[in-house]
PDB file of C-alpha atoms in Angstrom:
ATOM      1  CA  MET A   1      82.019  87.970 101.839  1.00  0.00           C
ATOM      2  CA  PRO A   2      82.704  86.666  98.314  1.00  0.00           C
ATOM      3  CA  LYS A   3      80.996  88.647  95.571  1.00  0.00           C
ATOM      4  CA  THR A   4      78.723  87.095  92.966  1.00  0.00           C
ATOM      5  CA  PRO A   5      80.687  86.544  89.717  1.00  0.00           C
ATOM      6  CA  HIS A   6      79.732  89.171  87.172  1.00  0.00           C
ATOM      7  CA  PRO A   7      80.628  90.153  83.627  1.00  0.00           C
ATOM      8  CA  LEU A   8      83.338  92.760  83.354  1.00  0.00           C
ATOM      9  CA  THR A   9      81.227  95.346  81.550  1.00  0.00           C
ATOM     10  CA  THR A  10      80.368  98.576  83.286  1.00  0.00           C
ATOM     11  CA  THR A  11      81.013 102.261  82.864  1.00  0.00           C
ATOM     12  CA  LEU A  12      82.385 104.604  85.475  1.00  0.00           C
ATOM     13  CA  SER A  13      79.061 106.414  85.608  1.00  0.00           C
ATOM     14  CA  GLN A  14      77.172 103.173  86.201  1.00  0.00           C
ATOM     15  CA  ALA A  15      79.635 101.892  88.813  1.00  0.00           C
ATOM     16  CA  ILE A  16      79.593 105.079  90.888  1.00  0.00           C
ATOM     17  CA  GLY A  17      75.836 105.449  90.478  1.00  0.00           C
ATOM     18  CA  GLU A  18      75.163 101.926  91.709  1.00  0.00           C
ATOM     19  CA  PHE A  19      77.772 101.419  94.401  1.00  0.00           C
ATOM     20  CA  VAL A  20      78.345 104.868  95.979  1.00  0.00           C
ATOM     21  CA  ARG A  21      75.362 106.177  97.923  1.00  0.00           C
ATOM     22  CA  ASP A  22      74.732 109.385  99.815  1.00  0.00           C
ATOM     23  CA  GLY A  23      75.900 109.040 103.416  1.00  0.00           C
ATOM     24  CA  ASP A  24      78.371 106.223 102.682  1.00  0.00           C
ATOM     25  CA  SER A  25      81.838 105.833 104.151  1.00  0.00           C
ATOM     26  CA  VAL A  26      84.142 105.848 101.133  1.00  0.00           C
ATOM     27  CA  ALA A  27      87.894 105.436 100.648  1.00  0.00           C
ATOM     28  CA  LEU A  28      89.689 106.331  97.430  1.00  0.00           C
ATOM     29  CA  GLU A  29      93.065 104.887  98.330  1.00  0.00           C
ATOM     30  CA  GLY A  30      96.496 105.134  96.757  1.00  0.00           C
ATOM     31  CA  PHE A  31      99.742 106.243  98.370  1.00  0.00           C
ATOM     32  CA  THR A  32     100.996 108.893  95.883  1.00  0.00           C
ATOM     33  CA  HIS A  33     100.563 106.177  93.218  1.00  0.00           C
ATOM     34  CA  LEU A  34      97.434 104.866  91.470  1.00  0.00           C
ATOM     35  CA  ILE A  35      95.158 107.488  93.036  1.00  0.00           C
ATOM     36  CA  PRO A  36      91.648 107.054  91.537  1.00  0.00           C
ATOM     37  CA  PHE A  37      91.092 110.618  90.300  1.00  0.00           C
ATOM     38  CA  ALA A  38      88.671 109.648  87.522  1.00  0.00           C
ATOM     39  CA  ALA A  39      86.395 107.883  89.998  1.00  0.00           C
ATOM     40  CA  GLY A  40      86.570 110.825  92.388  1.00  0.00           C
ATOM     41  CA  HIS A  41      85.540 113.205  89.623  1.00  0.00           C
ATOM     42  CA  GLU A  42      82.573 110.987  88.793  1.00  0.00           C
ATOM     43  CA  ILE A  43      81.479 111.144  92.447  1.00  0.00           C
ATOM     44  CA  ILE A  44      81.567 114.940  92.134  1.00  0.00           C
ATOM     45  CA  ARG A  45      79.670 114.890  88.819  1.00  0.00           C
ATOM     46  CA  GLN A  46      76.931 112.787  90.375  1.00  0.00           C
ATOM     47  CA  ARG A  47      76.795 115.205  93.320  1.00  0.00           C
ATOM     48  CA  LYS A  48      77.058 112.528  95.979  1.00  0.00           C
ATOM     49  CA  LYS A  49      76.765 114.073  99.418  1.00  0.00           C
ATOM     50  CA  ASN A  50      77.193 113.525 103.160  1.00  0.00           C
ATOM     51  CA  LEU A  51      80.061 111.108 102.574  1.00  0.00           C
ATOM     52  CA  THR A  52      82.509 110.090 105.270  1.00  0.00           C
ATOM     53  CA  LEU A  53      85.782 110.123 103.361  1.00  0.00           C
ATOM     54  CA  VAL A  54      88.557 107.874 104.654  1.00  0.00           C
ATOM     55  CA  ARG A  55      92.159 107.911 103.524  1.00  0.00           C
ATOM     56  CA  MET A  56      95.790 107.838 104.496  1.00  0.00           C
ATOM     57  CA  THR A  57      97.384 111.103 103.330  1.00  0.00           C
ATOM     58  CA  PRO A  58      94.424 112.720 101.552  1.00  0.00           C
ATOM     59  CA  ASP A  59      95.696 115.001  98.819  1.00  0.00           C
ATOM     60  CA  LEU A  60      94.249 116.688  95.721  1.00  0.00           C
ATOM     61  CA  ILE A  61      91.281 114.436  94.963  1.00  0.00           C
ATOM     62  CA  TYR A  62      90.011 114.803  98.528  1.00  0.00           C
ATOM     63  CA  ASP A  63      90.529 118.566  98.356  1.00  0.00           C
ATOM     64  CA  GLN A  64      88.322 118.501  95.260  1.00  0.00           C
ATOM     65  CA  LEU A  65      85.667 116.270  96.839  1.00  0.00           C
ATOM     66  CA  ILE A  66      85.535 118.444  99.955  1.00  0.00           C
ATOM     67  CA  GLY A  67      85.382 121.672  97.945  1.00  0.00           C
ATOM     68  CA  ALA A  68      82.597 120.225  95.805  1.00  0.00           C
ATOM     69  CA  GLY A  69      80.469 119.638  98.904  1.00  0.00           C
ATOM     70  CA  CYS A  70      80.535 115.829  98.830  1.00  0.00           C
ATOM     71  CA  ALA A  71      81.904 115.272 102.338  1.00  0.00           C
ATOM     72  CA  ARG A  72      80.564 115.677 105.864  1.00  0.00           C
ATOM     73  CA  LYS A  73      83.497 113.980 107.650  1.00  0.00           C
ATOM     74  CA  LEU A  74      87.121 113.068 106.980  1.00  0.00           C
ATOM     75  CA  ILE A  75      88.966 110.225 108.741  1.00  0.00           C
ATOM     76  CA  PHE A  76      92.630 110.560 107.833  1.00  0.00           C
ATOM     77  CA  SER A  77      96.312 110.718 108.671  1.00  0.00           C
ATOM     78  CA  TRP A  78      98.035 113.901 107.458  1.00  0.00           C
ATOM     79  CA  GLY A  79      96.488 115.978 104.697  1.00  0.00           C
ATOM     80  CA  GLY A  80      98.309 118.190 102.235  1.00  0.00           C
ATOM     81  CA  ASN A  81      99.532 118.804  98.706  1.00  0.00           C
ATOM     82  CA  PRO A  82     102.705 116.658  98.741  1.00  0.00           C
ATOM     83  CA  GLY A  83     105.816 118.748  98.280  1.00  0.00           C
ATOM     84  CA  VAL A  84     103.771 121.917  97.748  1.00  0.00           C
ATOM     85  CA  GLY A  85     101.739 122.940 100.788  1.00  0.00           C
ATOM     86  CA  SER A  86      98.232 123.021 102.194  1.00  0.00           C
ATOM     87  CA  LEU A  87      94.948 121.740 100.830  1.00  0.00           C
ATOM     88  CA  HIS A  88      93.067 125.018 100.656  1.00  0.00           C
ATOM     89  CA  ARG A  89      89.570 123.585 100.147  1.00  0.00           C
ATOM     90  CA  PHE A  90      90.063 121.201 103.070  1.00  0.00           C
ATOM     91  CA  ARG A  91      91.330 124.034 105.214  1.00  0.00           C
ATOM     92  CA  ASP A  92      88.464 126.345 104.206  1.00  0.00           C
ATOM     93  CA  ALA A  93      85.919 123.670 105.159  1.00  0.00           C
ATOM     94  CA  VAL A  94      87.481 123.103 108.592  1.00  0.00           C
ATOM     95  CA  GLU A  95      88.119 126.754 109.412  1.00  0.00           C
ATOM     96  CA  ASN A  96      85.110 128.421 107.790  1.00  0.00           C
ATOM     97  CA  GLY A  97      82.563 125.694 107.092  1.00  0.00           C
ATOM     98  CA  TRP A  98      82.657 126.246 103.309  1.00  0.00           C
ATOM     99  CA  PRO A  99      80.959 124.788 101.346  1.00  0.00           C
ATOM    100  CA  GLY A 100      79.677 123.050 104.485  1.00  0.00           C
ATOM    101  CA  PRO A 101      80.899 121.962 107.921  1.00  0.00           C
ATOM    102  CA  LEU A 102      83.479 119.164 107.902  1.00  0.00           C
ATOM    103  CA  ASP A 103      84.077 116.919 110.896  1.00  0.00           C
ATOM    104  CA  ILE A 104      87.595 115.532 111.131  1.00  0.00           C
ATOM    105  CA  GLU A 105      89.062 112.487 112.845  1.00  0.00           C
ATOM    106  CA  GLU A 106      92.854 112.551 112.621  1.00  0.00           C
ATOM    107  CA  HIS A 107      95.127 109.585 113.226  1.00  0.00           C
ATOM    108  CA  SER A 108      98.769 108.681 112.738  1.00  0.00           C
ATOM    109  CA  HIS A 109      99.845 106.794 109.612  1.00  0.00           C
ATOM    110  CA  ALA A 110     100.554 103.706 111.701  1.00  0.00           C
ATOM    111  CA  ALA A 111      97.099 103.802 113.255  1.00  0.00           C
ATOM    112  CA  MET A 112      95.341 104.188 109.898  1.00  0.00           C
ATOM    113  CA  ALA A 113      97.299 101.300 108.387  1.00  0.00           C
ATOM    114  CA  SER A 114      96.529  99.171 111.436  1.00  0.00           C
ATOM    115  CA  ALA A 115      92.835 100.126 111.312  1.00  0.00           C
ATOM    116  CA  TYR A 116      92.604  99.089 107.659  1.00  0.00           C
ATOM    117  CA  THR A 117      94.306  95.786 108.444  1.00  0.00           C
ATOM    118  CA  ALA A 118      91.882  95.143 111.298  1.00  0.00           C
ATOM    119  CA  GLY A 119      88.932  95.895 109.041  1.00  0.00           C
ATOM    120  CA  ALA A 120      90.260  93.594 106.335  1.00  0.00           C
ATOM    121  CA  SER A 121      90.670  90.867 108.965  1.00  0.00           C
ATOM    122  CA  GLY A 122      87.137  91.258 110.308  1.00  0.00           C
ATOM    123  CA  LEU A 123      88.350  92.517 113.691  1.00  0.00           C
ATOM    124  CA  PRO A 124      86.602  95.288 115.648  1.00  0.00           C
ATOM    125  CA  PHE A 125      89.701  97.325 116.447  1.00  0.00           C
ATOM    126  CA  ALA A 126      93.442  97.598 115.944  1.00  0.00           C
ATOM    127  CA  ILE A 127      96.212  97.660 118.556  1.00  0.00           C
ATOM    128  CA  LEU A 128      99.531  99.412 118.093  1.00  0.00           C
ATOM    129  CA  ARG A 129     102.425 101.040 119.866  1.00  0.00           C
ATOM    130  CA  GLY A 130     101.822 104.679 119.169  1.00  0.00           C
ATOM    131  CA  TYR A 131     100.585 108.140 120.095  1.00  0.00           C
ATOM    132  CA  THR A 132     103.514 108.689 122.448  1.00  0.00           C
ATOM    133  CA  GLY A 133     104.324 112.363 122.867  1.00  0.00           C
ATOM    134  CA  THR A 134     101.322 113.624 120.907  1.00  0.00           C
ATOM    135  CA  ASP A 135      98.112 115.342 121.970  1.00  0.00           C
ATOM    136  CA  LEU A 136      95.980 113.725 119.251  1.00  0.00           C
ATOM    137  CA  PRO A 137      94.176 111.512 121.820  1.00  0.00           C
ATOM    138  CA  SER A 138      92.930 114.718 123.470  1.00  0.00           C
ATOM    139  CA  TYR A 139      91.122 115.637 120.251  1.00  0.00           C
ATOM    140  CA  ASN A 140      90.119 112.207 118.967  1.00  0.00           C
ATOM    141  CA  GLN A 141      87.913 110.121 121.234  1.00  0.00           C
ATOM    142  CA  ASN A 142      88.445 107.094 119.000  1.00  0.00           C
ATOM    143  CA  ILE A 143      92.024 106.795 120.210  1.00  0.00           C
ATOM    144  CA  ARG A 144      91.965 104.700 123.373  1.00  0.00           C
ATOM    145  CA  PHE A 145      94.600 103.009 125.507  1.00  0.00           C
ATOM    146  CA  MET A 146      94.616  99.536 126.982  1.00  0.00           C
ATOM    147  CA  GLN A 147      96.913  97.210 128.871  1.00  0.00           C
ATOM    148  CA  CYS A 148      98.299  94.155 127.121  1.00  0.00           C
ATOM    149  CA  PRO A 149      96.877  91.104 128.953  1.00  0.00           C
ATOM    150  CA  PHE A 150     100.166  89.241 128.464  1.00  0.00           C
ATOM    151  CA  THR A 151     102.893  91.794 129.171  1.00  0.00           C
ATOM    152  CA  GLY A 152     101.116  94.668 130.900  1.00  0.00           C
ATOM    153  CA  GLU A 153     102.394  97.094 128.240  1.00  0.00           C
ATOM    154  CA  ARG A 154     100.298 100.189 127.560  1.00  0.00           C
ATOM    155  CA  LEU A 155      99.089 100.099 123.954  1.00  0.00           C
ATOM    156  CA  ALA A 156      96.932 102.302 121.761  1.00  0.00           C
ATOM    157  CA  ALA A 157      93.714 101.040 120.182  1.00  0.00           C
ATOM    158  CA  VAL A 158      91.658 102.494 117.323  1.00  0.00           C
ATOM    159  CA  PRO A 159      88.435 101.283 115.655  1.00  0.00           C
ATOM    160  CA  ALA A 160      88.789  99.111 112.578  1.00  0.00           C
ATOM    161  CA  VAL A 161      88.066 100.783 109.251  1.00  0.00           C
ATOM    162  CA  ARG A 162      84.921  99.127 107.889  1.00  0.00           C
ATOM    163  CA  LEU A 163      83.954 100.914 104.699  1.00  0.00           C
ATOM    164  CA  ASP A 164      80.763 100.998 102.721  1.00  0.00           C
ATOM    165  CA  VAL A 165      82.793 101.479  99.534  1.00  0.00           C
ATOM    166  CA  ALA A 166      86.464 101.178  98.586  1.00  0.00           C
ATOM    167  CA  ILE A 167      87.599 102.614  95.261  1.00  0.00           C
ATOM    168  CA  ILE A 168      91.051 101.879  93.906  1.00  0.00           C
ATOM    169  CA  HIS A 169      92.915 102.219  90.619  1.00  0.00           C
ATOM    170  CA  ALA A 170      95.140  99.419  89.312  1.00  0.00           C
ATOM    171  CA  GLN A 171      97.166  98.630  86.244  1.00  0.00           C
ATOM    172  CA  LYS A 172      95.285  95.589  84.960  1.00  0.00           C
ATOM    173  CA  SER A 173      92.251  93.384  85.260  1.00  0.00           C
ATOM    174  CA  ASP A 174      91.450  90.206  83.415  1.00  0.00           C
ATOM    175  CA  GLN A 175      88.077  89.344  81.889  1.00  0.00           C
ATOM    176  CA  ARG A 176      86.863  87.686  85.095  1.00  0.00           C
ATOM    177  CA  GLY A 177      87.615  90.716  87.243  1.00  0.00           C
ATOM    178  CA  ASN A 178      90.854  89.626  88.919  1.00  0.00           C
ATOM    179  CA  VAL A 179      92.899  92.782  89.524  1.00  0.00           C
ATOM    180  CA  LEU A 180      96.698  93.187  89.359  1.00  0.00           C
ATOM    181  CA  MET A 181      98.688  96.034  90.934  1.00  0.00           C
ATOM    182  CA  TRP A 182     102.400  96.664  91.194  1.00  0.00           C
ATOM    183  CA  GLY A 183     104.667  99.473  92.366  1.00  0.00           C
ATOM    184  CA  ILE A 184     103.790 101.341  95.561  1.00  0.00           C
ATOM    185  CA  ILE A 185     100.673  99.556  96.760  1.00  0.00           C
ATOM    186  CA  GLY A 186      99.878 101.413  99.972  1.00  0.00           C
ATOM    187  CA  VAL A 187      96.734 100.060 101.659  1.00  0.00           C
ATOM    188  CA  GLN A 188      94.637  99.511  98.532  1.00  0.00           C
ATOM    189  CA  LYS A 189      94.269  95.798  99.150  1.00  0.00           C
ATOM    190  CA  GLU A 190      93.371  96.238 102.824  1.00  0.00           C
ATOM    191  CA  ALA A 191      90.862  98.957 101.929  1.00  0.00           C
ATOM    192  CA  ALA A 192      89.174  96.676  99.414  1.00  0.00           C
ATOM    193  CA  LEU A 193      89.005  93.779 101.851  1.00  0.00           C
ATOM    194  CA  SER A 194      87.532  96.028 104.554  1.00  0.00           C
ATOM    195  CA  ALA A 195      84.672  97.262 102.353  1.00  0.00           C
ATOM    196  CA  ARG A 196      81.148  96.060 101.667  1.00  0.00           C
ATOM    197  CA  ARG A 197      81.420  97.206  98.040  1.00  0.00           C
ATOM    198  CA  VAL A 198      84.521  97.554  95.857  1.00  0.00           C
ATOM    199  CA  VAL A 199      84.954  99.511  92.619  1.00  0.00           C
ATOM    200  CA  VAL A 200      88.213  99.207  90.687  1.00  0.00           C
ATOM    201  CA  THR A 201      89.305 101.340  87.746  1.00  0.00           C
ATOM    202  CA  VAL A 202      92.114  99.931  85.607  1.00  0.00           C
ATOM    203  CA  GLU A 203      94.418 101.021  82.830  1.00  0.00           C
ATOM    204  CA  GLU A 204      93.600  97.990  80.718  1.00  0.00           C
ATOM    205  CA  VAL A 205      91.638  94.754  80.618  1.00  0.00           C
ATOM    206  CA  VAL A 206      93.602  91.749  79.361  1.00  0.00           C
ATOM    207  CA  GLU A 207      92.969  88.087  78.658  1.00  0.00           C
ATOM    208  CA  ASP A 208      95.691  86.904  81.047  1.00  0.00           C
ATOM    209  CA  LEU A 209      97.248  88.923  83.870  1.00  0.00           C
ATOM    210  CA  GLY A 210     100.535  87.051  83.564  1.00  0.00           C
ATOM    211  CA  ALA A 211     100.991  87.596  87.282  1.00  0.00           C
ATOM    212  CA  ALA A 212     103.791  86.065  89.315  1.00  0.00           C
ATOM    213  CA  ALA A 213     102.846  83.779  92.188  1.00  0.00           C
ATOM    214  CA  ASN A 214     103.469  86.471  94.812  1.00  0.00           C
ATOM    215  CA  ALA A 215     101.942  89.385  92.900  1.00  0.00           C
ATOM    216  CA  SER A 216      99.433  91.734  94.514  1.00  0.00           C
ATOM    217  CA  VAL A 217      96.137  90.482  93.121  1.00  0.00           C
ATOM    218  CA  LEU A 218      92.574  91.131  94.213  1.00  0.00           C
ATOM    219  CA  PRO A 219      90.542  88.068  93.202  1.00  0.00           C
ATOM    220  CA  PHE A 220      87.300  88.649  91.341  1.00  0.00           C
ATOM    221  CA  TRP A 221      85.137  87.525  94.239  1.00  0.00           C
ATOM    222  CA  THR A 222      86.255  90.542  96.295  1.00  0.00           C
ATOM    223  CA  VAL A 223      85.286  93.072  93.595  1.00  0.00           C
ATOM    224  CA  ASP A 224      81.866  94.457  92.621  1.00  0.00           C
ATOM    225  CA  ALA A 225      82.763  96.473  89.528  1.00  0.00           C
ATOM    226  CA  VAL A 226      85.772  96.909  87.281  1.00  0.00           C
ATOM    227  CA  VAL A 227      85.924  99.860  84.901  1.00  0.00           C
ATOM    228  CA  LYS A 228      88.436 100.267  82.098  1.00  0.00           C
ATOM    229  CA  ALA A 229      89.691 103.820  82.626  1.00  0.00           C
ATOM    230  CA  PRO A 230      93.040 104.532  80.934  1.00  0.00           C
ATOM    231  CA  GLY A 231      94.630 107.550  82.572  1.00  0.00           C
ATOM    232  CA  GLY A 232      92.244 107.172  85.510  1.00  0.00           C
ATOM    233  CA  ALA A 233      94.953 107.894  88.092  1.00  0.00           C
ATOM    234  CA  SER A 234      96.289 111.069  86.454  1.00  0.00           C
ATOM    235  CA  PRO A 235      97.639 113.519  87.664  1.00  0.00           C
ATOM    236  CA  SER A 236      99.127 110.920  90.023  1.00  0.00           C
ATOM    237  CA  TYR A 237     101.079 108.173  88.297  1.00  0.00           C
ATOM    238  CA  ALA A 238     100.594 104.581  87.258  1.00  0.00           C
ATOM    239  CA  MET A 239     103.861 102.672  87.253  1.00  0.00           C
ATOM    240  CA  GLY A 240     104.583 101.341  83.784  1.00  0.00           C
ATOM    241  CA  TYR A 241     102.011 103.626  82.136  1.00  0.00           C
ATOM    242  CA  TYR A 242     102.572 107.324  82.873  1.00  0.00           C
ATOM    243  CA  ASP A 243     104.446 109.649  85.205  1.00  0.00           C
ATOM    244  CA  ARG A 244     103.163 111.946  87.915  1.00  0.00           C
ATOM    245  CA  ASP A 245     102.119 115.377  86.636  1.00  0.00           C
ATOM    246  CA  ASN A 246     104.193 117.393  89.082  1.00  0.00           C
ATOM    247  CA  ALA A 247     103.338 120.639  87.303  1.00  0.00           C
ATOM    248  CA  PHE A 248      99.648 120.157  88.020  1.00  0.00           C
ATOM    249  CA  TYR A 249     100.287 119.536  91.715  1.00  0.00           C
ATOM    250  CA  LYS A 250     102.096 122.880  91.803  1.00  0.00           C
ATOM    251  CA  ARG A 251      99.319 124.622  89.846  1.00  0.00           C
ATOM    252  CA  TRP A 252      96.707 123.239  92.211  1.00  0.00           C
ATOM    253  CA  ASP A 253      97.986 125.489  94.982  1.00  0.00           C
ATOM    254  CA  GLU A 254      96.951 128.563  92.987  1.00  0.00           C
ATOM    255  CA  ILE A 255      93.792 127.017  91.500  1.00  0.00           C
ATOM    256  CA  SER A 256      92.399 126.012  94.888  1.00  0.00           C
ATOM    257  CA  ARG A 257      93.521 129.017  96.908  1.00  0.00           C
ATOM    258  CA  THR A 258      90.274 130.947  96.295  1.00  0.00           C
ATOM    259  CA  ARG A 259      86.709 129.665  96.180  1.00  0.00           C
ATOM    260  CA  GLU A 260      86.107 131.389  92.858  1.00  0.00           C
ATOM    261  CA  GLY A 261      89.210 129.903  91.257  1.00  0.00           C
ATOM    262  CA  PHE A 262      88.322 126.441  92.491  1.00  0.00           C
ATOM    263  CA  LEU A 263      84.700 126.614  91.308  1.00  0.00           C
ATOM    264  CA  THR A 264      85.795 127.794  87.865  1.00  0.00           C
ATOM    265  CA  TRP A 265      88.258 124.914  87.580  1.00  0.00           C
ATOM    266  CA  LEU A 266      85.641 122.442  88.827  1.00  0.00           C
ATOM    267  CA  GLU A 267      83.067 123.550  86.269  1.00  0.00           C
ATOM    268  CA  GLU A 268      85.501 123.447  83.347  1.00  0.00           C
ATOM    269  CA  ASN A 269      87.404 120.286  84.251  1.00  0.00           C
ATOM    270  CA  VAL A 270      84.854 118.076  86.013  1.00  0.00           C
ATOM    271  CA  PHE A 271      81.230 119.055  85.401  1.00  0.00           C
ATOM    272  CA  LEU A 272      81.683 119.871  81.708  1.00  0.00           C
ATOM    273  CA  LYS A 273      83.575 116.634  81.012  1.00  0.00           C
ATOM    274  CA  ASP A 274      82.111 113.178  80.691  1.00  0.00           C
ATOM    275  CA  SER A 275      83.134 110.233  82.824  1.00  0.00           C
ATOM    276  CA  ALA A 276      85.483 108.710  80.244  1.00  0.00           C
ATOM    277  CA  PRO A 277      88.942 109.734  81.516  1.00  0.00           C
ATOM    278  CA  GLN A 278      91.206 111.414  79.043  1.00  0.00           C
ATOM    279  CA  ALA A 279      94.415 109.654  78.120  1.00  0.00           C
ATOM    280  CA  ALA A 280      97.207 110.731  80.415  1.00  0.00           C
ATOM    281  CA  SER A 281      99.246 113.586  79.035  1.00  0.00           C
ATOM    282  CA  ALA A 282     102.437 111.946  80.208  1.00  0.00           C
ATOM    283  CA  SER A 283     104.145 109.700  77.697  1.00  0.00           C
ATOM    284  CA  LEU A 284     103.152 106.063  78.040  1.00  0.00           C
ATOM    285  CA  ALA A 285     105.892 103.673  79.038  1.00  0.00           C
ATOM    286  CA  SER A 286     104.169 100.656  77.545  1.00  0.00           C
ATOM    287  CA  ALA A 287     107.360  99.321  76.054  1.00  0.00           C
ATOM    288  CA  GLY A 288     108.872  99.116  79.516  1.00  0.00           C
ATOM    289  CA  LYS A 289     105.952  97.597  81.408  1.00  0.00           C
ATOM    290  CA  GLU A 290     107.102  94.967  83.820  1.00  0.00           C
ATOM    291  CA  ASN A 291     104.792  92.924  85.986  1.00  0.00           C
ATOM    292  CA  PRO A 292     105.968  91.727  89.381  1.00  0.00           C
TER     293      PRO A 292
END
């Protein structure tokens, strides 16, 4: 449903406070790129709870949200610290119920992408060729099988992702709230179109997006709030603005390995900081920015 046009003036604290509610289904999407860390930290600061977190390839920000006690369920496809190892807070929640029990619903990447697309299209479920040679359907009752009415082929079906809130990070927004992304897009657009409420953090707000005709743009009527948050995707990267902080991803393995180490990091780096994201430590590549 188109959103009511609104002025592009809100803070991260206000956006999360208004649009993310206890018990919501929430996706903070971004496939290695443009991951909305600043927004995730604000969810933690506001101590949102009982969230159903949804995401393809949940990594560090979901480890942090789970460890902070924000989540009751995770719907996902593969979870880990890319190139490093496990998500220790995620694993502790599943294996030991700390800081609280965590229900999990695991899918394949193809199924999650299809489920987002179905949700964005207003369909009740997604159909795909998949789950051959895997026992996931034995553990996930939301993976069903059906016969194609045209060919008789056996196909898998999964429920559409229909979110309460989608949160994404993008490079630019204009003054009206139209949002421009480029680089690896993942399922950000599908997540936004599948959600009742949409919050977007951006590197900068400009007068004119200067977008090409086939650029990936979310029009203002699909968005509820846009927040200017430079560095809001760090330690992931924002193409044209800053690089991925690979050193932090490696450090996270040690930081998160124990509950005490994680809680100390959380207090010092999330709770004791305000919601204005710090400028990314990586050098800005503003001189080389190129829009699609």
